[in-house]
Amino acid sequence: MTVGNGWTGTLLRVNLTDGTIIREALNMKDANDYVGARGLGTKYYCNEVDPKIDPLSAENKLIFMTGPCTGTLASSAGRYEVVSKSPLTGAIGAANSGGHFGPELKYAGYDGIIFEGKAEKPCYLYINDDVVELRCAKDLWGKNVHEATDMLNAECGEDFRVATIAPSGENGVLFAGIMNDKNRAAGRGGMGAVMGSKNLKAVVVRGTGSVKVARPEGFLKEVANARKMLIEHPVCGEGLAAFGTEILVNIINEVGGLPVNNGRDGASYDKAYDISGENLAEKHLLKNQGCFGCTIACGRVTKVKPDESEFYGFGEGPEYEAGWSFGSDCGINDIAAVLKANWICNEEGMDPITMGATIACAMELFEMGAIPESDIGFPLRFGDAEAMVKCVRMTADAQGFGKILGQGSYRLADKYGHPELSMSVKKQEMPAYDGRAIQGIALEYATSNRGGCHVRGYMISPEVLGLPIKTDPLVTEGKGALLKTFQDLTALCDSTGICLFTTFALGLPELAGQYREAVDSDESDEEILLKGERIWNLEKRFNMEAGVEKDTLPPRLLREELPSGPAKGKVAELQTMLADYYEVRGWSKEGEPTSEKLKELELQDISF
Amino acid sequence: MQVKFFATYISVVGQRVIDIPAPSSVLDLLTYLSQKYPEFSTTKKLLTDDGLDMRDDVICMVNGRHIIHMGGVNCPLTDRDVVAITPQMAGG
């Protein structure tokens, strides 16, 4: 693999402590072995940072990394990854984002940026092709995402792309994200808090160059095939554009998998339609919106008029996850309130999954009497839309009880004596699918390398949606092998710079085909997929060295039977699936990669 | 029997839910719907061309269970059942 084959060949290394900026050659062997973006960023991070580091210390590093397909004509290839140790989980934190920032960084001539140290005063990184400099961010500090983006565009130019944090990141909200193009998020795991701890407010970039692929003729042939498949696919060509990801609300509810009231009251919500993509499209959708080079365009531009609701406003989203977290998980069917909470999260750079799930946890704690009203300042019951939106605002503003909410549900529930009521895995909140009704997603939550997460191995595809095959969500057999394939393929996809949503229509042959032509590879599909497995095992090794807790689920999912719906009486049968999963992964019964597996993946010499 | 429609199927039927006497099987239900609502036999087909099976890009659930786990289109129906029909979808 050589420079020019999907890569610019140059990384920026920015030391915020002494202000030095160095251009260094991309490690092409690692780029080959770890693909790019998530994989390559993680490899750099593991090479350079002690897994036991305090994530919010100056010694930690923060890496922005693109993939070899980012910014090319490949299908929906606008993605980049932010990698660091997560302050929320203590595990490897890798957050993927779309929009236009990643491609712009490559057009400026850089595959990635490694931030080291901590600036003495707030600053931002300015990149205009060859001009790269740290600038004062004194006037930007304290501004939210939209305000800061507008100010930076006014100062630097309207054609600059901006990735920035909000005061949530400055104040150490443990689920603060990094927002680019205003509403696209490297959202989960608190990468914004790491950025804020370094006094780094933003990165602005303008590039006038291009990205070259290795075999243009073959590449364009692969791209044309992939795009045709995407456009003709019922999900990627029609459904996601028309309804966005919120389309899932009704069908997930139908299978009894939409958690209600922090999961306390099961996973069948009788008011699901009110927060669904269909209702959103009918009442509040202005238009859909796509990221760089995307044929899908799943983004929502939404509005609530002043005469419609007290929660009026304008913004983007919500995705399905936020529709659930601020909706049924808080017992709320007021879609205007859901929109408002989501817009605040975008503007204030906070992960809406963790935000909503943390409020839901607080609601349960309040209703059982574990949190006194005096601590919150007002009653906080399920179904109270006004209180829910107020909690989001208080968290963004670091006011009162909002400071506690800003630490996520695990620390909140632990503080009030009931850590078991945090619906989290490895201290990160599980998303919008109940693992009791959908066994495969329970296994994914338990084993995800970044804590409770659906997009490390999206088992909803086979378990509910029949993509690419239909499996029975109520049985455990075979889920280990299926999940391993999904996790490895996702690690590969995330690392190429191509959007994961393309995999609803595309499979390994199309993903590997585009990658192969971009980077000049003659590897087989299976050899390329093995890189995904290598990335997964590297992440796992980091987590082991960091001391991350074992794979498990909240007691509610393991012991409390679902009270109603198609999965009535079910719990997550985790131990059965875990044993199967570890065996398929070639790991020990304790869930650790064996020396044979590490050797097979050429990870035996990785030392931390 | 209650039949729910999601996503683009709502506009085909003109409402989200209909109540009808239960046909004997899912195949009979899909055949009935294909005859009653023209789009279900043209631009948004529910059945395969031979009319004997449900298309792969359609999801049909009976009481929250995908029919593939309940005998496919031969799954029997009663008036107490709730059926949900939707085009293939995804998100996350």
XYZ file of C-alpha atoms in Angstrom:
700
model
C 0.000 0.000 0.000
C 1.394 3.396 -0.942
C 0.561 7.044 -0.619
C -2.028 8.108 -3.167
C -3.993 4.913 -2.840
C -6.852 6.454 -0.934
C -4.430 8.220 1.385
C -2.743 11.614 1.468
C 0.072 9.986 3.408
C 0.312 12.779 5.974
C -0.798 13.084 9.591
C -0.819 16.199 11.717
C 0.578 15.834 15.233
C -0.487 18.779 17.354
C 1.037 19.253 20.769
C -1.321 21.552 22.622
C 1.035 21.987 25.564
C 3.891 23.578 23.625
C 1.966 24.569 20.509
C 4.078 22.593 18.058
C 2.510 21.174 14.908
C 4.339 18.429 13.059
C 3.541 16.787 9.760
C 4.477 13.133 9.783
C 4.185 10.299 7.314
C 1.276 7.957 7.780
C 2.333 4.507 8.947
C 1.421 2.638 5.776
C 1.908 -0.824 7.246
C -0.597 -0.044 9.981
C -2.880 1.571 7.395
C -2.849 -1.711 5.514
C -3.325 -3.907 8.570
C -5.952 -1.754 10.315
C -7.704 -0.278 7.240
C -8.202 3.325 8.491
C -10.515 5.493 10.634
C -11.661 3.376 13.610
C -9.078 0.624 13.150
C -6.076 2.782 12.326
C -6.978 5.418 14.903
C -7.192 2.717 17.545
C -3.837 1.256 16.484
C -2.139 4.654 16.780
C -3.815 5.190 20.132
C -2.760 1.797 21.490
C 0.810 2.408 20.307
C 1.077 5.699 22.114
C -1.146 5.720 25.213
C -1.115 3.716 28.445
C -4.524 1.980 28.750
C -4.654 2.940 32.429
C -4.443 6.659 31.669
C -6.931 9.131 33.118
C -9.010 10.017 30.020
C -9.315 13.646 31.075
C -5.640 14.155 31.861
C -3.217 16.120 29.727
C -1.301 12.915 29.033
C -4.232 11.436 27.150
C -4.397 11.812 23.376
C -7.285 12.464 21.011
C -7.147 11.188 17.454
C -9.210 12.214 14.425
C -8.765 9.656 11.650
C -10.241 9.223 8.195
C -10.407 6.047 6.130
C -8.991 5.301 2.685
C -12.429 5.736 1.108
C -13.289 8.948 2.979
C -13.790 11.769 0.524
C -13.775 9.492 -2.523
C -16.703 8.663 -4.765
C -17.305 5.453 -2.805
C -20.843 5.017 -1.567
C -21.676 7.332 1.355
C -17.992 7.793 2.178
C -18.042 10.908 4.316
C -17.111 9.262 7.594
C -14.277 9.829 10.052
C -13.591 8.498 13.539
C -12.556 10.129 16.792
C -10.578 7.802 19.038
C -9.521 8.131 22.662
C -10.144 6.448 25.986
C -13.724 7.116 27.016
C -14.222 9.047 30.261
C -17.698 7.519 30.524
C -16.658 3.867 30.301
C -12.902 3.707 30.757
C -12.889 1.566 27.612
C -11.646 2.401 24.144
C -13.847 5.152 22.831
C -14.285 5.383 19.100
C -17.035 7.613 17.761
C -17.918 7.786 14.076
C -19.367 10.822 12.322
C -20.548 11.808 8.855
C -21.253 15.185 7.339
C -18.477 16.843 5.341
C -15.669 17.334 7.855
C -13.779 14.090 7.144
C -13.586 14.580 3.366
C -12.529 18.218 3.843
C -9.644 17.133 6.069
C -8.379 14.852 3.333
C -8.787 17.529 0.684
C -6.575 19.727 2.855
C -3.933 17.016 2.626
C -4.263 15.148 5.926
C -5.449 11.669 6.774
C -5.778 12.440 10.445
C -4.810 14.536 13.443
C -3.258 13.416 16.725
C -3.769 15.863 19.571
C -1.401 15.637 22.526
C -1.097 17.550 25.796
C -3.280 20.386 27.014
C -3.396 24.000 25.905
C -2.874 26.630 28.558
C -5.835 28.609 27.243
C -8.786 27.767 24.998
C -7.706 27.353 21.398
C -8.830 25.939 18.072
C -6.938 24.351 15.219
C -7.114 26.193 11.908
C -6.346 24.212 8.745
C -6.396 25.870 5.338
C -4.533 23.475 3.062
C -0.858 24.001 3.987
C -1.576 26.657 6.604
C -2.059 24.949 9.956
C -2.031 26.925 13.177
C -3.452 27.046 16.673
C -5.594 30.102 17.290
C -7.115 31.685 20.357
C -10.624 30.478 21.209
C -11.241 32.848 24.095
C -14.394 34.304 22.520
C -15.646 30.877 21.474
C -15.402 29.266 24.908
C -18.844 28.983 26.409
C -20.598 29.083 23.051
C -22.781 26.203 21.948
C -22.182 24.211 18.772
C -24.289 26.332 16.476
C -22.996 29.616 17.880
C -19.370 28.509 17.718
C -19.773 27.158 14.186
C -21.322 30.415 12.978
C -18.573 32.459 14.643
C -15.827 30.299 13.135
C -17.383 30.438 9.685
C -17.610 34.219 9.993
C -13.981 34.422 11.070
C -12.408 31.826 8.765
C -14.792 31.676 5.815
C -18.116 30.121 4.973
C -16.500 27.240 3.110
C -14.614 25.954 6.142
C -15.898 22.824 7.837
C -16.140 22.975 11.601
C -15.950 20.287 14.282
C -16.546 21.737 17.712
C -17.603 21.062 21.254
C -20.170 22.892 23.352
C -19.957 23.917 27.031
C -20.904 20.310 27.828
C -17.464 19.266 26.622
C -15.829 22.198 28.389
C -17.561 21.254 31.644
C -16.780 17.559 31.548
C -20.195 16.100 30.770
C -19.120 12.483 30.368
C -21.242 11.965 27.281
C -20.319 15.181 25.493
C -19.755 14.638 21.802
C -17.878 16.425 19.052
C -20.247 17.973 16.511
C -19.295 18.721 12.918
C -21.331 20.570 10.306
C -23.478 21.655 13.281
C -25.619 18.534 13.596
C -23.408 15.548 12.767
C -21.995 13.889 15.849
C -19.055 11.832 16.970
C -21.540 11.269 19.678
C -20.980 8.431 22.082
C -18.514 7.884 24.896
C -17.581 11.454 25.749
C -15.014 12.352 23.088
C -16.158 15.964 23.540
C -15.177 15.851 27.205
C -11.688 14.661 26.242
C -11.445 17.519 23.753
C -12.637 20.015 26.330
C -10.132 18.744 28.900
C -7.421 19.797 26.460
C -8.820 23.325 26.120
C -9.389 22.520 22.456
C -12.647 24.104 21.331
C -12.742 23.273 17.642
C -11.050 22.176 14.454
C -11.802 24.131 11.286
C -10.647 22.902 7.921
C -10.696 23.939 4.307
C -9.050 21.842 1.611
C -8.735 22.375 -2.110
C -6.952 19.162 -2.999
C -8.327 15.761 -3.855
C -8.088 12.113 -2.890
C -6.605 9.709 -5.407
C -7.571 6.069 -5.575
C -5.269 3.360 -6.845
C -7.271 1.795 -9.635
C -9.746 4.432 -10.871
C -11.388 2.311 -13.546
C -12.054 -0.648 -11.265
C -13.009 1.684 -8.429
C -15.656 3.470 -10.483
C -17.055 0.142 -11.595
C -17.377 -0.984 -7.963
C -18.870 2.353 -6.936
C -21.420 2.290 -9.747
C -22.513 -1.196 -8.738
C -22.781 -0.243 -5.058
C -24.744 2.909 -5.804
C -27.144 1.020 -8.034
C -27.769 -1.502 -5.271
C -28.316 1.289 -2.743
C -30.739 3.201 -4.931
C -32.763 0.122 -5.813
C -32.904 -1.194 -2.242
C -36.234 -0.669 -0.408
C -34.477 0.505 2.751
C -31.601 2.593 1.413
C -33.399 3.790 -1.705
C -36.779 4.656 -0.237
C -37.533 3.970 3.421
C -34.680 5.824 5.107
C -35.096 8.867 2.881
C -38.837 9.046 3.473
C -38.973 8.378 7.188
C -35.438 8.404 8.613
C -34.362 5.992 11.306
C -37.435 6.851 13.393
C -39.287 4.488 11.063
C -38.226 1.712 13.445
C -40.437 2.786 16.356
C -43.571 0.919 15.314
C -41.944 -2.308 14.209
C -39.671 -2.565 17.254
C -42.702 -1.906 19.420
C -44.614 -4.573 17.513
C -42.055 -7.223 18.494
C -42.241 -5.996 22.087
C -38.728 -4.574 22.080
C -39.244 -0.830 22.716
C -38.223 -0.225 26.347
C -40.726 1.761 28.392
C -39.988 3.790 31.540
C -36.319 2.812 31.875
C -37.343 -0.762 31.014
C -39.221 -0.979 34.304
C -42.558 -1.382 32.563
C -41.487 -3.708 29.811
C -41.068 -2.961 26.136
C -44.525 -2.537 24.627
C -45.621 1.092 24.364
C -49.263 1.789 23.605
C -48.482 5.308 22.332
C -45.645 4.322 20.011
C -47.183 5.859 16.893
C -46.994 9.323 18.453
C -43.183 9.185 18.480
C -42.805 7.269 15.216
C -41.140 8.227 11.964
C -44.515 8.167 10.251
C -45.952 10.757 12.639
C -42.762 12.815 12.449
C -42.897 12.836 8.634
C -46.552 13.820 8.627
C -46.336 16.648 11.139
C -42.844 18.056 11.526
C -40.539 17.018 8.668
C -39.352 19.841 6.421
C -36.962 17.793 4.294
C -34.439 14.999 4.448
C -30.721 15.666 4.345
C -27.663 13.712 3.318
C -24.003 13.674 4.286
C -21.127 13.892 1.830
C -21.704 11.788 -1.283
C -24.680 9.961 0.177
C -27.489 8.482 -1.876
C -29.493 7.566 1.230
C -30.006 10.968 2.924
C -31.533 9.692 6.151
C -31.108 12.990 8.062
C -34.230 14.858 9.187
C -34.714 18.625 9.127
C -37.604 19.268 11.466
C -39.704 22.095 12.842
C -42.369 22.695 15.454
C -44.339 25.925 15.074
C -45.028 28.182 18.064
C -48.759 27.588 17.741
C -48.253 23.818 17.842
C -46.406 23.379 21.116
C -44.535 25.079 23.887
C -41.571 23.028 22.631
C -41.403 24.860 19.339
C -38.231 25.294 17.386
C -36.179 24.104 14.436
C -33.312 21.701 13.975
C -32.233 18.271 12.836
C -33.334 14.864 13.947
C -34.277 12.944 15.926
C -32.888 9.553 15.075
C -34.753 6.502 16.282
C -32.519 6.243 19.350
C -33.405 9.747 20.552
C -37.048 9.175 19.700
C -36.952 6.318 22.166
C -34.676 7.792 24.841
C -36.696 10.993 25.208
C -39.913 9.198 24.258
C -41.038 5.842 25.581
C -38.017 5.426 27.855
C -39.200 8.512 29.721
C -42.857 7.565 29.250
C -43.349 10.523 26.920
C -45.420 10.505 23.716
C -45.195 14.255 23.033
C -43.103 14.300 19.861
C -42.555 18.051 20.102
C -40.855 17.518 23.470
C -38.753 14.739 21.961
C -37.710 17.054 19.133
C -36.876 19.843 21.561
C -34.711 17.598 23.719
C -32.908 16.294 20.659
C -32.304 19.770 19.245
C -30.813 20.851 22.559
C -28.491 17.840 22.443
C -27.336 18.809 18.955
C -26.789 22.431 19.900
C -25.141 21.530 23.177
C -23.094 18.589 21.916
C -24.514 15.791 24.057
C -25.250 12.157 23.237
C -29.064 11.901 23.269
C -29.019 8.169 24.024
C -27.164 8.576 27.292
C -28.960 11.854 28.062
C -32.459 10.405 27.701
C -31.614 7.110 29.374
C -30.051 8.964 32.300
C -33.185 11.058 32.757
C -35.292 7.871 32.578
C -33.109 6.345 35.290
C -33.552 9.490 37.403
C -37.326 9.268 36.907
C -37.404 5.720 38.203
C -35.193 6.637 41.167
C -37.443 9.598 41.945
C -40.659 7.595 41.731
C -39.294 4.945 44.110
C -38.207 7.639 46.532
C -34.458 7.197 46.141
C -33.919 10.764 44.931
C -35.525 13.480 47.059
C -37.319 16.233 45.171
C -35.099 18.768 46.917
C -32.083 17.385 45.047
C -33.760 17.908 41.677
C -35.756 21.032 42.383
C -39.013 19.712 40.924
C -40.911 16.421 40.627
C -39.431 14.132 37.986
C -41.984 11.508 37.032
C -42.335 9.352 33.954
C -44.473 11.109 31.383
C -43.560 14.650 32.432
C -42.354 16.208 29.172
C -41.651 19.617 30.669
C -39.463 18.131 33.409
C -37.619 15.985 30.860
C -36.754 18.948 28.631
C -35.761 20.945 31.701
C -33.328 18.202 32.698
C -31.658 18.311 29.285
C -31.268 22.080 29.566
C -29.892 21.850 33.110
C -27.333 19.281 32.006
C -26.194 21.439 29.122
C -25.890 24.433 31.424
C -24.241 22.443 34.260
C -26.892 23.730 36.634
C -27.874 22.030 39.879
C -29.070 18.465 39.365
C -27.876 18.744 35.762
C -24.299 18.328 37.019
C -25.215 14.885 38.345
C -27.121 13.957 35.194
C -24.013 14.942 33.252
C -22.151 11.991 34.735
C -24.470 9.443 33.085
C -26.918 6.979 34.565
C -24.444 4.618 36.214
C -22.842 7.250 38.429
C -26.281 8.774 39.107
C -27.832 5.459 40.163
C -24.752 4.525 42.172
C -24.847 7.860 44.016
C -28.412 7.144 45.106
C -27.717 3.563 46.109
C -29.190 1.684 43.156
C -26.516 1.075 40.496
C -28.605 -1.846 39.255
C -31.153 0.615 37.877
C -28.693 2.080 35.410
C -29.579 0.516 32.062
C -25.964 0.520 30.986
C -23.190 -1.857 30.049
C -19.662 -0.895 31.054
C -21.264 2.373 32.242
C -22.606 3.333 28.796
C -26.355 3.313 28.303
C -27.932 0.650 26.118
C -29.895 1.997 23.153
C -33.476 1.532 22.067
C -33.968 -2.224 21.851
C -34.868 -4.493 24.757
C -32.483 -7.421 24.950
C -35.129 -9.591 26.535
C -37.261 -9.468 23.392
C -34.331 -9.549 20.971
C -31.713 -11.964 22.268
C -29.081 -11.145 19.670
C -28.929 -7.472 20.638
C -28.520 -8.479 24.298
C -25.366 -10.342 23.331
C -24.173 -7.336 21.335
C -24.731 -4.981 24.281
C -22.805 -7.269 26.612
C -19.817 -7.729 24.319
C -19.551 -4.335 22.632
C -16.047 -2.962 23.059
C -17.324 0.530 23.820
C -20.037 -0.442 26.286
C -23.787 -0.521 25.629
C -24.063 0.083 21.910
C -26.116 -1.076 18.930
C -23.826 -0.038 16.100
C -20.914 -2.311 16.920
C -22.927 -5.297 15.680
C -26.436 -4.334 14.607
C -28.266 -7.568 15.373
C -31.622 -5.869 14.811
C -30.985 -6.383 11.106
C -31.325 -10.181 11.160
C -33.405 -10.486 14.328
C -36.223 -8.124 13.360
C -35.715 -6.711 9.887
C -34.640 -9.820 8.008
C -31.440 -8.273 6.654
C -29.688 -10.176 5.172
C -31.458 -13.227 6.669
C -34.281 -13.577 9.174
C -33.441 -15.108 12.525
C -35.735 -15.748 15.471
C -35.175 -13.044 18.118
C -36.445 -15.303 20.894
C -33.885 -18.084 20.448
C -30.201 -18.054 21.376
C -28.783 -20.697 19.084
C -26.370 -19.433 16.456
C -26.321 -15.855 17.714
C -22.649 -15.970 18.676
C -21.437 -16.695 15.156
C -23.830 -14.212 13.595
C -22.821 -11.456 15.982
C -19.118 -12.086 15.370
C -19.682 -11.615 11.632
C -21.641 -8.410 12.215
C -19.033 -7.021 14.626
C -16.096 -7.793 12.356
C -17.850 -6.438 9.279
C -18.841 -3.284 11.148
C -15.267 -2.736 12.327
C -14.170 -3.045 8.700
C -16.899 -0.727 7.394
C -16.254 1.935 10.042
C -12.564 1.804 9.171
C -12.972 2.325 5.430
C -14.742 5.671 5.863
C -17.958 4.290 4.364
C -21.256 4.685 6.250
C -22.523 1.638 8.118
C -26.022 2.255 6.754
C -24.860 1.147 3.317
C -24.609 -2.382 4.704
C -28.393 -2.661 4.759
C -28.058 -3.019 0.988
C -24.423 -3.953 0.477
C -22.505 -6.960 1.715
C -18.870 -7.813 2.197
C -18.217 -8.253 -1.572
C -19.320 -4.683 -2.353
C -17.569 -3.168 0.667
C -14.353 -5.092 0.041
C -14.590 -4.372 -3.677
C -14.563 -0.604 -3.206
C -11.776 -0.837 -0.610
C -9.652 -3.100 -2.801
C -9.767 -0.776 -5.795
C -9.142 2.321 -3.661
C -6.005 1.009 -1.965
C -4.640 -1.352 -4.672
C -5.201 -4.597 -2.816
C -5.427 -8.095 -4.216
C -6.642 -9.568 -0.947
C -9.702 -11.785 -0.908
C -12.960 -10.737 0.749
C -12.132 -13.070 3.642
C -8.651 -11.595 4.103
C -10.153 -8.124 4.202
C -12.806 -9.191 6.713
C -10.014 -10.598 8.870
C -8.827 -7.007 9.326
C -12.169 -6.286 10.972
C -11.577 -9.173 13.344
C -8.082 -7.846 14.044
C -9.502 -4.439 14.944
C -12.089 -6.015 17.234
C -9.455 -8.042 19.073
C -7.154 -5.022 19.414
C -9.978 -3.057 21.016
C -10.643 -5.976 23.338
C -6.977 -6.201 24.326
C -6.946 -2.480 25.151
C -10.017 -2.872 27.334
C -8.456 -5.800 29.183
C -5.336 -3.748 29.919
C -7.501 -0.789 30.948
C -9.283 -2.969 33.485
C -12.732 -2.704 31.927
C -15.297 -4.931 33.609
C -16.384 -8.269 32.186
C -19.164 -8.714 29.656
C -22.551 -8.626 31.335
C -25.924 -6.877 31.374
C -27.993 -4.963 33.930
C -29.807 -7.289 36.360
C -33.143 -6.120 34.950
C -32.436 -7.799 31.626
C -31.073 -10.945 33.241
C -33.744 -11.474 35.912
C -36.912 -9.435 35.368
C -39.254 -11.161 32.933
C -40.953 -9.000 30.315
C -44.498 -8.463 31.580
C -46.264 -8.336 28.213
C -45.941 -8.496 24.460
C -44.678 -11.209 22.123
C -41.695 -11.859 24.376
C -43.727 -12.007 27.585
C -41.883 -13.948 30.274
C -38.500 -13.673 28.556
C -35.195 -12.558 30.062
C -31.883 -12.161 28.253
C -30.296 -15.601 28.154
C -26.818 -14.184 28.204
C -24.679 -16.943 29.664
C -25.713 -19.420 26.980
C -24.969 -16.972 24.205
C -21.721 -15.737 25.763
C -20.227 -19.227 25.893
C -21.113 -19.746 22.252
C -19.751 -16.311 21.301
C -16.416 -16.765 23.066
C -15.938 -20.129 21.422
C -16.692 -18.747 17.970
C -14.293 -15.865 18.601
C -11.548 -18.287 19.556
C -11.363 -16.792 23.015
C -11.054 -18.450 26.411
C -14.108 -19.302 28.480
C -13.377 -16.156 30.482
C -13.776 -14.083 27.337
C -10.154 -13.265 26.569
C -8.404 -13.711 23.219
C -6.127 -16.751 23.332
C -2.487 -16.591 22.318
C -3.363 -18.674 19.252
C -6.016 -16.193 18.202
C -3.686 -13.244 18.748
C -1.024 -14.970 16.651
C -3.535 -15.700 13.889
C -4.415 -12.000 13.807
C -0.742 -10.911 14.052
C -1.484 -9.202 17.350
C 0.898 -11.303 19.426
C 3.547 -8.584 19.559
C 1.199 -5.780 20.623
C 2.315 -4.538 24.007
C 0.706 -1.930 26.157
C -59.103 -9.009 13.196
C -56.941 -5.943 13.328
C -54.443 -5.232 10.549
C -51.852 -2.494 11.087
C -49.878 -0.814 8.328
C -46.559 0.989 8.721
C -44.420 3.354 6.630
C -45.447 3.807 2.985
C -48.185 1.210 3.299
C -50.256 3.673 5.336
C -50.771 5.883 2.301
C -51.677 2.855 0.177
C -54.500 1.905 2.517
C -55.384 5.430 3.572
C -55.392 4.538 7.258
C -53.077 2.989 9.812
C -55.398 0.248 11.050
C -58.300 -1.671 9.543
C -60.643 -4.192 11.132
C -61.733 -7.087 8.943
C -63.032 -10.605 9.478
C -60.048 -12.937 9.693
C -59.211 -14.786 6.482
C -58.075 -18.367 7.002
C -54.364 -17.649 6.494
C -51.798 -14.932 5.945
C -51.725 -15.831 2.258
C -55.457 -15.207 2.031
C -55.041 -11.903 3.828
C -52.257 -10.732 1.505
C -54.269 -11.837 -1.505
C -57.299 -9.912 -0.237
C -55.228 -6.778 0.336
C -53.605 -7.068 -3.091
C -57.036 -7.139 -4.704
C -58.565 -4.375 -2.599
C -55.692 -1.899 -2.820
C -54.269 -1.696 -6.370
C -50.812 -0.478 -5.311
C -50.302 -3.732 -3.408
C -50.375 -5.554 -6.727
C -48.465 -2.991 -8.780
C -45.864 -0.587 -7.329
C -45.824 -2.005 -3.802
C -46.423 -5.679 -4.352
C -47.016 -7.869 -1.338
C -46.969 -11.228 -3.124
C -44.510 -12.957 -5.406
C -45.400 -13.045 -9.097
C -46.961 -16.502 -8.795
C -49.133 -15.252 -5.955
C -48.131 -18.092 -3.678
C -45.722 -16.412 -1.265
C -44.901 -13.089 0.347
C -42.149 -11.031 -1.269
C -38.805 -10.790 0.505
C -39.099 -7.010 0.817
C -42.289 -7.240 2.855
C -42.460 -7.877 6.589
C -45.591 -9.429 8.057
C -46.011 -10.166 11.748
C -48.809 -11.941 13.548
C -49.111 -10.924 17.186
C -45.581 -9.529 17.013
C -43.984 -12.627 15.539
C -42.600 -12.626 11.996
C -44.541 -15.165 9.935
C -41.308 -16.896 8.972
C -41.309 -18.270 12.528
C -45.005 -19.243 12.311
C -45.240 -21.357 9.206
C -44.870 -18.575 6.655
C -47.878 -17.501 4.605
C -49.725 -20.616 5.700
C -49.888 -19.217 9.229
C -53.575 -19.515 10.273
C -55.438 -16.414 11.432
C -58.292 -15.852 13.851
C -60.370 -12.804 14.699
C -58.318 -12.309 17.856
C -55.037 -11.879 15.963
C -53.261 -8.606 15.306
C -51.352 -8.504 12.029
C -48.750 -5.864 11.138
C -47.590 -5.373 7.566
C -44.726 -3.119 6.541
C -42.256 -2.708 3.730
C -38.741 -3.791 4.603
C -37.130 -1.089 6.711
C -34.077 -0.388 8.810
C -32.525 2.324 10.914
C -30.509 2.525 14.063
